[in-house]
Amino acid sequence: MSDPLSPHGAIRAITQARLNFGPPRFAADTAASLDFALDHARAREAVESELDVARLTAGLDAMGLPHDTVTSAAASRDVFITRPDLGRQLPQDQADALSRHTPPDVAVVLGDGLSAIAIALNGVAFVTELSKSLSQDRLSIGPVILARQARVGLGDGIALALGAKTVVMIVGERPGLSAADGLGVYITQNPSAQTPDSARNCISNVRAEGLPINDAARQTYDLIKEMRALGCSGVALNQSRATNVLTSD
Amino acid sequence: MTYFADIDGQRFKWPSLKHLLAHATPERTGDQLAGLCASGPVERLAAQRCLADVPLKAFLDDVLQVEDDDVTALIFEQHDAKAFSPIASLTVGAFRDWMLDPTTTGTDLTAIAWGVTPEMVAAVSKIMRAQDLIAVAAKIEVVTKFRSTIGLRGHMSTRNQPNHPADDSRGIALSAIDGLLMGTGDAVIGVNPATDTVPDYIRICEVLELIRTQLDIPTQHCLLGHVSTAIKAMEQNAPVDLVFQSVAGSTKANAGFGVTLPMLDEAYDAVHSLGRAPAGSNIMYFETGQGAALSADAHHDMDQQTMEVRAYAVARAYRPLLVNTVVGFIGPEYLANGKQIIRAALEDHFCGKLLGLPMGVDVCYTNHSYADQEDMDVLLTVLSAAGVSFVITVPGSDDIMLNYQTLSHHDANYIRTTLQRPPAPEFAAWMDRMGIGTPDVKIPSIENALGQLRLPTS
């Protein structure tokens, strides 16, 4: 069906738009209609999915990575979806619990974001790669924090509680109709309670068919080294160097 | 001034008109997020009853209560006391009754367009049910014109939105042709660019111009880049039909879009001086959406729907060809589900039409909203009943650049055949000439378009 030499295949190579091949039909046919509904069902399932903490901790144990778990101030999935502000807040008792760990150099957080499925598929592999690079540089990451009902900003509170100067917040991206397995990686130097988005660097679409995990982990590592050398991240980091080839949004 | 209402022996109070408007607003997540909503359904009804008794004249004060807001200044400047005079003695509730009265015609409603302010219009919409919003909007005919005529009673136009995640010229062209083969694009062929550079802006305008001229389509095209990019592209003689900008209801919210009113003036003058449009044409295109001001922390404690209607004051200053609310794009923290999206779209459409705007709707949702394509079917159908000027369509409802779902080209055909709403007359005649929808179609199929049309190579 997608023979690159056929007109259909050549067009598919140019655009993934759901074009109407063949004679124009004035209503979507049954197959196209049900295909669309299935793609949406998959996206909804990803949005509604909960972080599978048992499986993630087993995966981290197997890699020899310590871990801890938190839940944002959004107590349920429904609250999380409609109250992004609560998904950015770390309750005080959980912050107190995290502060008992030895302060690491880099806090690493796996948060469900808008697709816990993406974390289940790619989360452990990403942090394993990243931790290898960081440990070669003798940078400690402390326990990997598994965060339920987590928006990007939750990483700031976690880093402050742990006493880390750098935070890597990995969240499941909002699912599209064609993919629900993309990770977004947000790296922030010197996070505060009011970190603006402009002070973060972001690597997006981290997944097998997008930016491969190893490449994304390498880019993250390079950014962390640069941020720690220059003492800033985001727009300030871009401004303090000649080019901004590492940033992506 | 304090407002109050007593219900079942309980007194509810609101410290200002702005608070009263917020607490009278039908439930939606954005106002909850902002902490501006009623405490519950009974307080909301108390606020609505109180609001119904407020004289329209009360809205001629500064409702936003923010110093030096240029949207507020524009609202004052636009107010036409003569046009207001037929309704000047009415309360909000009596204004609703007057609009719904069968003896009040579309002409009567059009005559007050510059007499009412956005806050008056927002206020009355809050005490109108879906049926009321549909019934009044359906009376109002707002006609605008460029190469096609949009908004004629009984017609529904479409924006053909051929987006591509890499702005690939052939990808955009193929998607545009897919829509043309289905008869969409009489309002505009409009692309949201993935990048916002001047060379890309010019290139994509040229792609759209090539398609329009080769197929001799009576429509216009638009690249929905930033207005400042459009100005630079026009300085380099890009073939720009319409200038686009997202706008919002306060100075600060517009600053969030990187836009000021003088920039819009400059863009209007620039596109006008290109002389591409027939004399008297409308040459601007605006998008808006509830929640835009709140997301920029620029709502000044005003509810999201009233802020949205204030944006229409900005839009109408430029007599645009097209305006649409991007109603479900912003996400469930502002409009949670199908019910809230449908209600907001009907409000936006009604309020825009009453203010004299050629109001369209991007009937859409994101994957994290509690909504699906069936909600969009219902919304499209009710909007057609309300006489929506245009809707947006893409191949198979899937916008592969913006990653959200809007209507499909097929959906436009559903309304055309089921509710008899043809596109603009010039475009309908072109469809007939080209045999669109027949086996003898004269424009190339998707499979043959790359070989048969003169298109850029990248």
XYZ file of C-alpha atoms in Angstrom:
707
model
C 0.000 0.000 0.000
C 2.891 2.390 0.636
C 5.187 1.294 -2.164
C 7.405 4.384 -2.462
C 7.324 4.103 -6.250
C 3.536 4.245 -6.467
C 1.868 7.667 -6.481
C 0.329 6.791 -3.117
C 3.718 5.902 -1.631
C 5.359 9.036 -3.043
C 2.631 11.194 -1.531
C 2.783 9.364 1.814
C 6.493 10.217 1.930
C 5.588 13.910 1.648
C 2.666 14.136 4.051
C 0.892 12.030 6.678
C -2.338 14.012 6.178
C -5.409 11.758 5.896
C -5.861 12.533 2.214
C -8.701 11.083 0.194
C -7.114 8.768 -2.361
C -9.051 7.462 -5.299
C -12.334 8.950 -6.501
C -13.593 11.679 -4.130
C -16.228 10.395 -1.721
C -18.508 12.823 -0.011
C -18.591 10.880 3.244
C -15.731 9.165 5.046
C -15.924 5.417 4.400
C -16.373 2.912 7.201
C -12.726 1.915 7.390
C -11.461 5.509 7.575
C -14.129 6.388 10.128
C -13.274 3.466 12.421
C -9.509 3.974 11.961
C -9.889 7.544 13.172
C -12.007 6.467 16.144
C -9.398 3.862 17.104
C -6.592 6.424 16.945
C -8.584 8.721 19.211
C -9.392 5.856 21.598
C -5.673 5.095 21.903
C -4.927 8.743 22.649
C -7.665 8.891 25.296
C -6.389 5.692 26.898
C -2.924 7.230 27.113
C -4.237 10.460 28.665
C -6.269 8.532 31.248
C -3.500 6.058 32.056
C -1.996 6.064 35.554
C 1.696 5.733 36.299
C 2.489 2.013 36.736
C 4.719 2.486 39.772
C 5.180 -1.234 40.481
C 6.520 -1.927 37.008
C 8.665 1.175 36.915
C 10.255 0.431 40.290
C 10.943 -3.148 39.155
C 12.584 -1.753 36.027
C 14.686 0.708 38.016
C 15.661 -2.014 40.539
C 16.858 -4.168 37.665
C 19.092 -1.318 36.523
C 20.374 -0.723 40.067
C 18.794 2.711 40.247
C 17.277 3.797 43.586
C 13.903 5.489 43.498
C 11.183 7.255 45.460
C 7.594 8.203 44.627
C 5.542 11.397 45.010
C 2.057 12.611 44.020
C 1.332 16.216 43.118
C -1.417 18.248 44.783
C -3.756 16.968 42.041
C -5.088 13.889 43.783
C -6.781 12.269 40.785
C -6.491 12.099 37.020
C -9.629 14.190 36.533
C -8.375 16.950 38.833
C -4.989 16.824 37.127
C -6.516 17.329 33.669
C -8.504 20.439 34.581
C -6.184 21.964 37.213
C -2.653 22.238 35.803
C -1.732 24.516 38.713
C -2.239 21.632 41.181
C -0.170 19.312 39.013
C 2.748 21.704 39.470
C 2.525 21.742 43.305
C 4.381 19.348 45.597
C 2.524 18.868 48.923
C 4.624 19.904 51.937
C 4.671 16.456 53.591
C 6.107 14.946 50.408
C 8.704 17.700 50.140
C 9.704 16.979 53.757
C 10.071 13.271 52.968
C 12.284 13.982 49.932
C 14.507 16.313 51.958
C 15.749 13.309 53.953
C 17.710 12.038 50.938
C 21.344 13.035 50.457
C 21.271 16.063 48.131
C 22.163 14.914 44.602
C 23.793 17.020 41.871
C 21.000 16.352 39.408
C 17.391 15.496 40.289
C 15.825 13.114 37.778
C 12.031 12.845 37.705
C 9.786 10.536 35.679
C 6.326 12.157 35.670
C 3.220 10.864 33.961
C 2.324 14.198 32.341
C -0.319 13.607 29.683
C 0.747 10.055 28.828
C 1.823 7.599 31.519
C 2.052 5.058 28.692
C 4.984 7.002 27.244
C 6.786 6.771 30.599
C 5.992 3.053 30.848
C 7.457 2.446 27.384
C 10.517 4.679 27.405
C 11.061 6.143 30.877
C 13.401 3.588 32.450
C 15.489 3.260 29.288
C 15.996 7.016 29.150
C 17.051 7.463 32.787
C 19.340 4.422 32.547
C 21.190 5.980 29.607
C 21.335 9.371 31.255
C 22.567 8.017 34.593
C 25.402 6.141 32.862
C 26.699 9.356 31.295
C 26.307 11.380 34.475
C 27.992 8.807 36.692
C 31.027 8.798 34.377
C 31.255 12.491 35.171
C 30.757 11.733 38.868
C 27.525 13.632 38.960
C 25.066 12.045 41.396
C 21.391 11.759 40.544
C 20.059 10.428 43.859
C 16.837 8.438 43.717
C 14.856 8.592 40.477
C 11.596 10.261 41.514
C 8.415 8.715 40.108
C 5.809 11.469 40.095
C 2.063 10.906 39.769
C -0.255 13.582 38.321
C 2.810 15.607 37.373
C 3.171 18.709 35.213
C 6.580 20.010 34.202
C 6.699 22.574 37.020
C 6.466 19.846 39.697
C 10.135 19.083 39.023
C 11.119 22.433 40.523
C 9.617 21.622 43.921
C 11.171 18.156 43.838
C 14.624 19.578 43.080
C 14.269 22.167 45.841
C 13.229 19.479 48.334
C 16.133 17.231 47.330
C 18.583 20.125 47.289
C 19.616 19.567 43.627
C 20.963 22.416 41.487
C 19.804 20.807 38.221
C 16.540 19.067 37.470
C 15.640 16.801 34.552
C 11.866 16.462 34.347
C 10.730 13.728 31.967
C 6.989 13.696 31.219
C 4.667 11.948 28.800
C 3.696 14.387 26.039
C 0.114 15.080 25.022
C -0.780 12.197 22.713
C -1.440 12.920 19.067
C -3.649 10.778 16.873
C -0.626 8.937 15.509
C 1.533 8.532 18.628
C 1.064 8.393 22.408
C 4.595 7.323 23.335
C 6.518 10.615 23.096
C 8.533 11.871 26.057
C 9.240 15.518 26.693
C 12.462 16.235 28.610
C 12.710 19.580 30.432
C 16.040 20.550 31.955
C 16.344 23.456 34.373
C 19.365 24.885 36.200
C 18.807 26.507 39.615
C 15.047 25.869 39.646
C 12.933 28.029 41.932
C 9.307 28.131 43.043
C 8.626 30.541 40.162
C 10.730 29.182 37.318
C 9.384 30.670 34.064
C 9.121 28.348 31.057
C 11.707 30.517 29.327
C 14.302 29.310 31.863
C 13.995 25.681 30.733
C 15.525 23.767 27.864
C 13.256 21.218 26.246
C 13.871 18.142 24.126
C 10.642 16.838 22.669
C 9.243 13.917 20.693
C 11.607 11.430 22.360
C 10.440 8.026 21.096
C 11.497 5.204 18.806
C 10.113 6.879 15.673
C 11.025 10.407 16.719
C 14.232 11.407 18.509
C 15.781 8.084 19.636
C 16.278 7.598 23.380
C 20.071 7.360 23.248
C 20.344 10.571 21.242
C 17.965 12.357 23.588
C 19.903 11.160 26.654
C 23.137 12.367 25.064
C 21.642 15.789 24.311
C 20.337 15.988 27.872
C 23.747 15.135 29.269
C 25.447 17.763 27.079
C 22.930 20.382 28.191
C 23.411 19.521 31.878
C 27.186 19.918 31.582
C 26.788 23.227 29.803
C 24.203 24.537 32.282
C 26.338 23.607 35.262
C 29.348 25.318 33.679
C 27.426 28.496 32.810
C 25.041 28.470 35.780
C 21.866 29.041 33.792
C 19.351 27.384 31.459
C 16.731 28.240 28.855
C 16.858 31.577 27.096
C 19.704 32.740 29.349
C 21.757 29.691 28.314
C 21.061 30.349 24.660
C 22.121 33.954 25.072
C 25.335 33.051 26.826
C 26.631 30.995 23.932
C 27.056 31.658 20.260
C 24.611 29.130 18.892
C 21.567 27.368 20.251
C 21.829 24.130 18.335
C 20.984 22.056 21.376
C 17.632 23.547 22.184
C 14.479 22.333 20.650
C 10.868 22.909 21.399
C -20.983 49.587 43.308
C -22.235 46.482 45.083
C -24.740 44.133 43.447
C -26.885 41.695 45.348
C -29.749 39.237 45.005
C -31.835 37.343 47.543
C -32.765 33.715 46.899
C -34.720 31.666 49.444
C -33.815 34.088 52.205
C -30.110 34.004 51.379
C -28.413 37.213 50.226
C -25.679 36.930 47.568
C -23.432 39.960 46.985
C -20.913 40.903 44.320
C -18.590 43.861 44.771
C -18.496 45.005 41.128
C -20.038 44.493 37.720
C -16.946 42.506 36.728
C -17.532 40.075 39.628
C -21.223 39.848 38.832
C -20.447 38.947 35.199
C -18.019 36.234 36.290
C -20.389 34.691 38.800
C -23.274 34.734 36.294
C -21.211 32.813 33.703
C -22.323 29.270 32.876
C -19.899 26.729 34.339
C -16.494 26.253 32.712
C -13.108 25.145 33.962
C -11.208 28.293 32.973
C -13.176 30.454 35.392
C -12.723 27.804 38.095
C -8.974 27.799 37.422
C -8.968 31.586 37.761
C -11.033 31.419 40.957
C -13.723 33.624 39.399
C -16.760 31.377 39.267
C -19.918 31.095 41.306
C -19.709 28.879 44.385
C -22.475 26.683 42.984
C -25.523 26.526 40.737
C -27.759 28.559 43.050
C -25.292 31.437 43.368
C -24.889 31.360 39.558
C -28.648 31.737 39.114
C -28.758 34.474 41.739
C -26.074 36.318 39.779
C -27.943 35.764 36.512
C -31.163 37.162 38.015
C -29.268 40.152 39.339
C -27.524 40.657 36.006
C -30.847 40.533 34.148
C -31.956 43.626 36.093
C -28.813 45.676 35.384
C -29.470 48.538 32.928
C -27.445 48.351 29.708
C -26.230 51.882 30.466
C -24.264 50.545 33.441
C -21.908 48.883 30.954
C -20.875 52.230 29.508
C -18.534 52.639 32.500
C -15.105 51.014 32.567
C -16.086 47.441 33.466
C -12.528 46.036 33.318
C -11.236 48.750 35.691
C -7.650 48.711 34.448
C -5.840 51.994 33.785
C -4.640 52.758 30.286
C -5.952 49.600 28.664
C -6.090 50.346 24.950
C -8.835 47.773 24.268
C -11.014 49.608 26.802
C -10.198 52.883 25.044
C -11.139 51.316 21.714
C -14.450 50.106 23.158
C -15.305 53.637 24.313
C -14.268 55.062 20.953
C -16.430 52.578 19.037
C -19.579 53.192 21.038
C -22.186 54.931 18.857
C -24.782 56.642 21.066
C -27.243 56.997 18.200
C -27.120 53.299 17.367
C -27.549 52.588 21.090
C -30.631 54.781 21.452
C -33.294 52.165 20.535
C -32.150 49.959 23.433
C -30.696 52.599 25.762
C -33.474 52.269 28.322
C -33.416 48.465 28.505
C -32.041 46.180 31.189
C -29.962 43.132 30.216
C -33.009 40.903 30.627
C -35.268 43.184 28.594
C -32.568 43.332 25.924
C -32.668 39.525 25.663
C -36.458 39.590 25.352
C -36.278 42.330 22.700
C -33.800 40.328 20.588
C -35.941 37.188 20.794
C -39.150 39.046 19.961
C -40.356 37.892 16.520
C -40.939 41.515 15.488
C -37.267 42.345 16.051
C -35.646 41.683 12.687
C -32.123 41.079 11.511
C -32.063 44.660 10.266
C -32.958 45.928 13.760
C -30.154 43.814 15.240
C -27.628 44.981 12.642
C -28.566 48.596 13.372
C -27.452 48.333 17.020
C -24.097 46.628 16.288
C -22.051 49.784 16.979
C -24.351 50.828 19.829
C -23.623 47.811 21.998
C -20.331 47.216 23.790
C -18.589 43.851 24.248
C -19.506 43.813 27.944
C -23.224 44.349 27.178
C -23.140 41.559 24.613
C -21.270 39.207 26.945
C -23.711 40.009 29.753
C -26.832 39.194 27.770
C -25.278 35.997 26.378
C -24.807 34.730 29.945
C -28.567 34.680 30.517
C -29.349 33.093 27.142
C -29.744 29.363 26.598
C -28.277 27.589 23.598
C -31.559 27.953 21.739
C -31.610 31.718 22.366
C -28.020 32.105 21.167
C -28.915 30.210 17.994
C -32.228 31.990 17.371
C -30.840 35.521 17.602
C -27.625 34.795 15.693
C -29.672 33.197 12.909
C -31.494 36.503 12.371
C -28.264 38.413 11.759
C -26.650 38.437 8.334
C -23.055 39.690 8.237
C -21.734 39.747 4.662
C -18.079 40.265 3.782
C -16.349 40.072 0.423
C -13.024 39.592 -1.303
C -12.992 37.262 -4.346
C -15.850 35.323 -2.746
C -18.838 36.566 -0.751
C -19.060 35.166 2.755
C -21.956 35.139 5.206
C -24.955 35.255 2.882
C -28.050 33.787 4.504
C -28.381 30.079 3.807
C -24.713 29.613 2.923
C -21.851 28.135 4.924
C -18.252 28.702 3.896
C -15.136 26.782 4.828
C -11.517 27.492 5.492
C -9.360 24.835 3.860
C -6.442 24.409 6.322
C -3.629 22.480 4.570
C -1.065 22.497 7.372
C 2.172 20.508 7.263
C 4.531 19.921 10.242
C 7.601 20.955 8.234
C 5.862 23.545 6.037
C 6.719 21.341 3.044
C 5.494 23.116 -0.110
C 4.220 19.988 -1.825
C 2.692 18.669 1.407
C 0.743 21.915 1.771
C -0.277 21.864 -1.896
C -1.501 18.249 -1.774
C -3.572 18.897 1.329
C -5.088 22.048 -0.218
C -6.032 20.105 -3.360
C -7.563 17.342 -1.240
C -9.912 19.960 0.213
C -10.616 21.602 -3.143
C -11.633 18.217 -4.551
C -14.164 18.088 -1.712
C -15.314 21.665 -2.317
C -13.756 23.403 0.697
C -11.824 26.658 0.806
C -14.315 29.321 -0.267
C -13.686 31.428 2.857
C -9.918 31.078 2.598
C -7.136 28.601 2.010
C -5.244 29.302 5.197
C -2.031 27.705 6.474
C -0.705 27.780 10.032
C 3.056 27.819 9.553
C 5.299 25.618 11.700
C 8.048 28.228 11.467
C 7.723 31.997 11.528
C 10.471 33.228 9.231
C 10.050 35.751 6.430
C 11.449 33.468 3.653
C 9.069 30.658 4.676
C 6.187 33.115 4.831
C 6.893 34.298 1.297
C 7.415 30.757 -0.026
C 4.129 29.450 1.390
C 2.217 32.492 0.079
C 3.678 31.731 -3.343
C 2.587 28.076 -3.131
C -0.968 29.133 -2.304
C -0.921 31.796 -5.027
C 0.231 29.207 -7.599
C -2.658 26.918 -6.725
C -5.211 29.724 -6.747
C -4.116 31.152 -10.097
C -3.625 27.836 -11.923
C -7.033 26.569 -10.900
C -8.589 30.048 -11.149
C -10.313 29.692 -7.783
C -12.561 32.550 -6.612
C -11.147 32.532 -3.095
C -8.324 34.070 -1.102
C -5.376 32.652 0.732
C -3.686 33.478 3.989
C -0.612 32.492 5.919
C -1.372 32.653 9.621
C 2.068 33.841 10.688
C 2.706 36.733 13.035
C 1.613 40.153 11.807
C 5.176 41.470 12.020
C 6.342 38.665 9.705
C 3.530 39.529 7.299
C 4.620 43.184 7.219
C 8.212 42.196 6.369
C 7.027 39.740 3.712
C 4.843 42.413 2.092
C 7.860 44.740 1.980
C 9.419 42.023 -0.204
C 6.323 41.895 -2.426
C 4.956 38.582 -1.158
C 1.518 37.848 -2.698
C -0.480 38.452 0.503
C -4.273 38.370 0.194
C -5.206 38.618 3.861
C -3.199 39.611 6.908
C -3.822 37.413 9.940
C -3.352 37.923 13.666
C -4.515 36.311 16.908
C -6.021 38.980 19.136
C -7.302 39.174 22.713
C -9.232 41.471 25.021
C -6.650 43.529 26.911
C -3.433 45.401 26.186
C -1.495 42.874 28.256
C -3.101 39.863 26.552
C -2.293 41.298 23.133
C 1.269 41.871 24.344
C 1.320 38.126 25.064
C 0.733 37.631 21.331
C 3.442 40.217 20.643
C 0.946 42.575 19.039
C -0.220 46.162 19.548
C -3.016 48.121 17.895
C -0.543 50.337 15.954
C 1.032 47.152 14.512
C -2.401 46.075 13.276
C -2.925 49.527 11.749
C 0.407 49.236 9.942
C -0.434 45.752 8.640
C -3.846 46.896 7.449
C -2.301 49.784 5.517
C 0.360 47.515 4.032
C -2.048 44.870 2.723
C -4.445 47.541 1.503
C -1.681 49.228 -0.478
C -0.836 45.945 -2.251
C -4.063 46.541 -4.164
C -4.771 42.831 -4.696
C -8.368 43.007 -3.494
C -11.282 44.490 -5.422
C -12.277 47.935 -4.118
C -14.237 47.790 -0.886
C -13.011 44.310 0.031
C -12.381 43.087 3.548
C -8.699 42.226 3.928
C -8.009 41.085 7.492
C -8.425 37.767 9.300
C -8.430 37.341 13.100
C -8.553 34.391 15.469
C -9.583 34.509 19.122
C -10.464 32.015 21.832
C -11.785 31.941 25.372
C -8.947 31.480 27.857
C -6.297 33.303 25.831
C -6.183 36.227 28.273
C -6.086 33.993 31.351
C -3.296 31.862 29.895
C -1.264 35.062 29.465
C -2.178 36.151 33.031
C -3.800 39.166 31.386
C -7.470 38.662 32.286
C -7.502 41.250 35.115
C -9.971 39.096 37.101
C -12.550 39.238 34.333
C -14.230 35.983 33.283
C -12.878 34.340 30.142
C -16.013 34.788 28.044
C -16.268 38.544 28.651
C -12.542 38.863 27.857
C -13.180 36.975 24.625
C -15.911 39.387 23.549
C -13.601 42.328 24.278
C -11.254 40.862 21.662
C -14.037 41.362 19.118
C -13.732 45.119 19.622
C -10.169 44.803 18.318
C -11.275 42.648 15.391
C -14.152 44.852 14.293
C -11.977 47.958 14.176
C -10.481 46.511 10.962
C -13.693 45.384 9.171
C -12.231 41.886 8.704
C -13.181 39.360 6.023
C -13.055 36.541 8.579
C -12.975 36.065 12.346
C -13.082 32.759 14.117
C -12.899 31.484 17.649
C -10.555 28.504 18.020
C -12.933 27.219 20.613
C -11.628 23.827 21.772
C -7.957 24.263 20.978
C -6.860 25.724 24.299
C -7.542 22.586 26.333
C -9.650 21.166 29.165
C -8.343 23.527 31.837
C -10.383 26.260 30.087
C -13.237 24.288 28.462
C -13.377 20.806 29.930
C -15.661 18.826 27.712
C -18.029 18.706 24.774
C -20.785 20.531 26.676
C -18.527 23.434 27.657
C -17.000 23.645 24.170
C -20.428 23.660 22.499
C -21.787 26.340 24.846
C -18.666 28.525 24.400
C -18.807 28.235 20.606
C -22.456 29.315 20.538
C -21.654 32.257 22.845
C -18.693 33.347 20.738
C -20.652 33.051 17.498
C -23.654 34.983 18.867
C -21.540 37.715 20.469
C -19.411 38.156 17.348
C -22.425 38.380 15.047
C -24.202 40.876 17.321
C -21.088 43.061 17.202
C -21.191 42.863 13.400
C -18.401 40.359 12.807
C -18.274 37.684 10.070
C -18.040 34.986 12.714
C -16.679 31.546 12.036
C -15.733 28.742 14.420
C -12.879 26.279 14.493
C -14.969 23.338 15.687
C -12.190 21.501 17.502
C -10.770 19.731 20.553
C -7.533 18.286 21.854
C -6.855 14.724 22.935
C -6.754 15.599 26.635
C -10.248 17.158 26.533
C -13.344 15.199 27.465
C -14.662 15.555 23.931
C -14.739 13.610 20.721
C -15.779 13.856 17.086
C -19.420 13.237 17.966
C -19.429 16.424 20.056
C -18.050 18.179 16.988
C -20.870 16.751 14.848
C -23.387 18.221 17.270
C -21.565 21.555 17.413
C -21.313 21.810 13.628
C -25.018 21.075 13.309
C -26.112 23.666 15.880
C -23.733 26.250 14.442
C -25.259 25.707 11.028
C -28.672 26.336 12.531
C -27.244 29.557 13.983
C -25.955 30.584 10.547
C -22.219 30.326 11.158
C -20.213 32.180 8.488
C -17.558 29.512 8.101
C -15.891 26.531 9.734
C -12.403 25.047 9.345
C -11.770 21.716 7.646
C -8.709 19.465 7.191
C -8.171 15.995 5.691
C -9.802 13.403 7.930
C -10.220 15.852 10.875
C -6.550 15.338 11.794
C -4.373 18.455 11.797
C -0.922 16.921 11.492
C 0.873 20.174 12.343
C -1.106 21.562 15.290
C -1.919 18.069 16.646
C -5.563 18.617 17.373
C -8.806 17.518 15.761
C -11.062 19.861 13.849
C -13.680 19.137 11.161
C -12.996 17.162 8.010
C -13.741 18.186 4.450
C -16.395 15.450 4.565
C -18.118 17.235 7.447
C -18.625 20.339 5.288
C -20.343 18.169 2.743
C -22.571 16.666 5.428
C -23.929 20.145 6.233
C -24.223 21.060 2.544
C -26.328 18.049 1.717
C -28.260 17.596 4.965
C -29.072 21.222 5.777
C -28.693 22.708 2.279
C -25.945 25.213 3.003
C -23.963 25.809 -0.210
C -20.615 27.625 -0.179
C -20.156 31.215 -1.434
C -21.980 31.716 -4.772
C -18.774 32.481 -6.725
C -17.164 29.329 -5.362
C -20.254 27.194 -5.961
C -20.208 28.323 -9.604
C -16.495 27.434 -9.824
C -17.243 23.979 -8.368
C -19.848 23.484 -11.092
C -17.437 24.615 -13.814
C -14.747 22.271 -12.509
C -17.111 19.336 -12.041
C -16.199 19.031 -8.334
C -17.932 15.992 -6.903
C -18.582 14.442 -10.340
C -16.638 11.789 -12.292
C -15.697 14.530 -14.801
C -13.800 16.644 -12.266
C -11.390 18.948 -14.091
C -8.811 19.454 -11.365
C -6.157 16.768 -10.949
C -6.668 13.937 -8.468
C -4.337 13.705 -5.479
C -2.447 10.944 -7.293
C -1.909 13.151 -10.368
C -1.551 16.585 -8.795
C 2.228 16.470 -8.421
C 2.645 15.621 -12.080
C -0.013 17.903 -13.507
C 0.227 21.103 -11.488
C 3.112 23.522 -11.503
C 4.240 23.330 -7.891
C 7.474 24.125 -6.074
C 9.799 21.185 -5.649
C 10.390 21.351 -1.888
